[in-house]
Amino acid sequence: MIPQGNARDWQTRLRLWAAMAIGLNQLVVMAYYSLGLVSGEAMEAFRNALGLYWSLGPVFNAALLLHMSLGLWKLFRRNTLRMPTWEAAQIALGLLLPFLLVPYNLAGIFVSTVFQIPQSYVDTLLLSFPDMAWRYIAMTVIIGAHAQIGVHAVLRLRPWYPRARLIIVAVTTLLPLAAALGYWNGGSQLYQAYLAGTLAADDAPHLLSAAQKAVLDQANLVDYLVFVGLYALLFAGRALRLRLDRKNKTVRIEYPGAHVMVLPATTVLEASRIGGIPHASICGGRGRCTTCRVRVEQGMENLSAVGEREHKALQRIGAGTDIRLACQAEGRTGTIRVTPLLRPDTASSAARRETRNSVGRDVELAVMFADLRGFTALSESKFPYDVVYILNSYFQAMGQVIEAHGGQVDKFLGDGILAYFGLDGDPRDACLSAMRAASQMAANLVGVSRELISVLPQGLALGIGLHFGDVVLGEVGFHDKKQVTIIGDTVNTASRLEALNKKTGSQMVVSTGVVARAGLDLTHLPVAHVTLRGKTDEMRVYVIQDILTDVRALNETKPL
Ligand code: FES
């Protein structure tokens, strides 16, 4: 049985650790070759400065072998080759690399251990120049592109990634470019000097003899044959496995109006892809965004157990016991009936393009939920025209305040408002702006109530919940009903904090984290310990009865 579930987790981790080791080594090697743009002496000084580092070659070769093996194994065990373009490009570049990288590493091993040739910068450059120069340059460019896609795929949902992205792209683009140019520059200069016989006596290269070259050529040929054979075996073996397994497709995943027969240990998301069933998966199946979540209508016992990663994600959104993440839940046997809870866009090809928001990203934001107290009952006694007029007056006044404080209205929900702060700022600004906006909203509500006195003599009452944390910002919806929105535990928490106002008769409930990040002193208010619906841990909050009385000081309070 092909290992799945948690085995996938550790294999992925191992592959990433190996990739990091290879990446680190490539940074050093590329920095070394980049110095060819400066001078041969600079290369030599760099080589000498790193001293024993170069003896770590076998460790990095082992990491390379591990990374390649796990990558090929992952490819073999895939039940479908349907994948996003970026992933296909990364795999294609990775498959190309052994034809360039392995001969290069083999040459290094043969030269230093079998032929016992010393490795000065002259040797490093002239041993492969000019015959194998194309190989090093192509290899460098491909490594850079492969790494860039990989780093983006792994880190793109990290909150800090948008800030670090430019640096990462610059390093993975400019360093390989500099290494290729440095290699070419240093190599061609030395080669010309060597041909002209003007190389200093100290720089005399230890060139390979014809016999040694023949050995290397043979090693390269073996490498090509090994990898061509390996790939042929891999794809043929995979095709055979899928063919033989056809009769073993004993798991039936049912969707509303469709079903897919799959092999045991196929995830529900893979089943959706195999069956061409549209399925939201903003994080690309990494168990982070929860947009692939499904309600399991039948056959929960036929799914794999909830793993650690899935458990954390489900806990974050306070999911019920009938909810699973499609990208993590594997069908084991029998029939499983699921209903995807978020609808992806299936028709608009334009919407399939991976924009920053359609892919989704993790960001840290201050999230505000605001709701009109008792408005449902109140609206029942009003003409619809009056309800619309009151709501629009209220939304306009509150929306203006939110935007004036750098926030964004995510959506209006009935008489509620979901807004967030801090998309372009730091956490402190986000929280301070949200607190100030809340205070101003309370003040403006008095003015709105006064204006509406003819249709609403009793005035409007407001409840606000405020929390700070990670959210996923992404495009969600269907056809032209798509919109950028925030989802995640922080949003749920803000909503539940807002709902607490009903119980406590307060005007705002704000987590202590928001106040602390804003650098505000609200020590004149007691800290309450509350357990929110769907949570087990206690949370520390300030319950503010009257924003204009208790937090008016906010507008005069100087940040600490
Ligand atoms: S696709 Fe993101 S959690 Fe499953």
PDB file of C-alpha atoms and ligand atoms in Angstrom, residues 281 283 285 287-290 292 325 327, ligand 1:
ATOM      1  CA  SER A 281      -8.826  25.113  -2.819  1.00  0.00           C
ATOM      2  CA  CYS A 283      -4.089  27.246  -0.556  1.00  0.00           C
ATOM      3  CA  GLY A 285      -4.303  21.635  -0.871  1.00  0.00           C
ATOM      4  CA  GLY A 287      -4.550  22.295   4.733  1.00  0.00           C
ATOM      5  CA  ARG A 288      -4.276  25.983   5.602  1.00  0.00           C
ATOM      6  CA  CYS A 289      -7.129  27.952   4.041  1.00  0.00           C
ATOM      7  CA  THR A 290     -10.076  25.600   4.834  1.00  0.00           C
ATOM      8  CA  CYS A 292     -11.988  23.102   0.436  1.00  0.00           C
ATOM      9  CA  LEU A 325     -11.054  19.344   4.709  1.00  0.00           C
ATOM     10  CA  CYS A 327      -7.536  18.124   0.694  1.00  0.00           C
TER      11      CYS A 327
HETATM   12  S1  FES B   1      -7.250  23.539  -0.048  1.00  0.00           S
HETATM   13 FE1  FES B   1      -6.737  24.858   1.542  1.00  0.00          FE
HETATM   14  S2  FES B   1      -7.228  23.706   3.277  1.00  0.00           S
HETATM   15 FE2  FES B   1      -7.730  22.362   1.694  1.00  0.00          FE
END
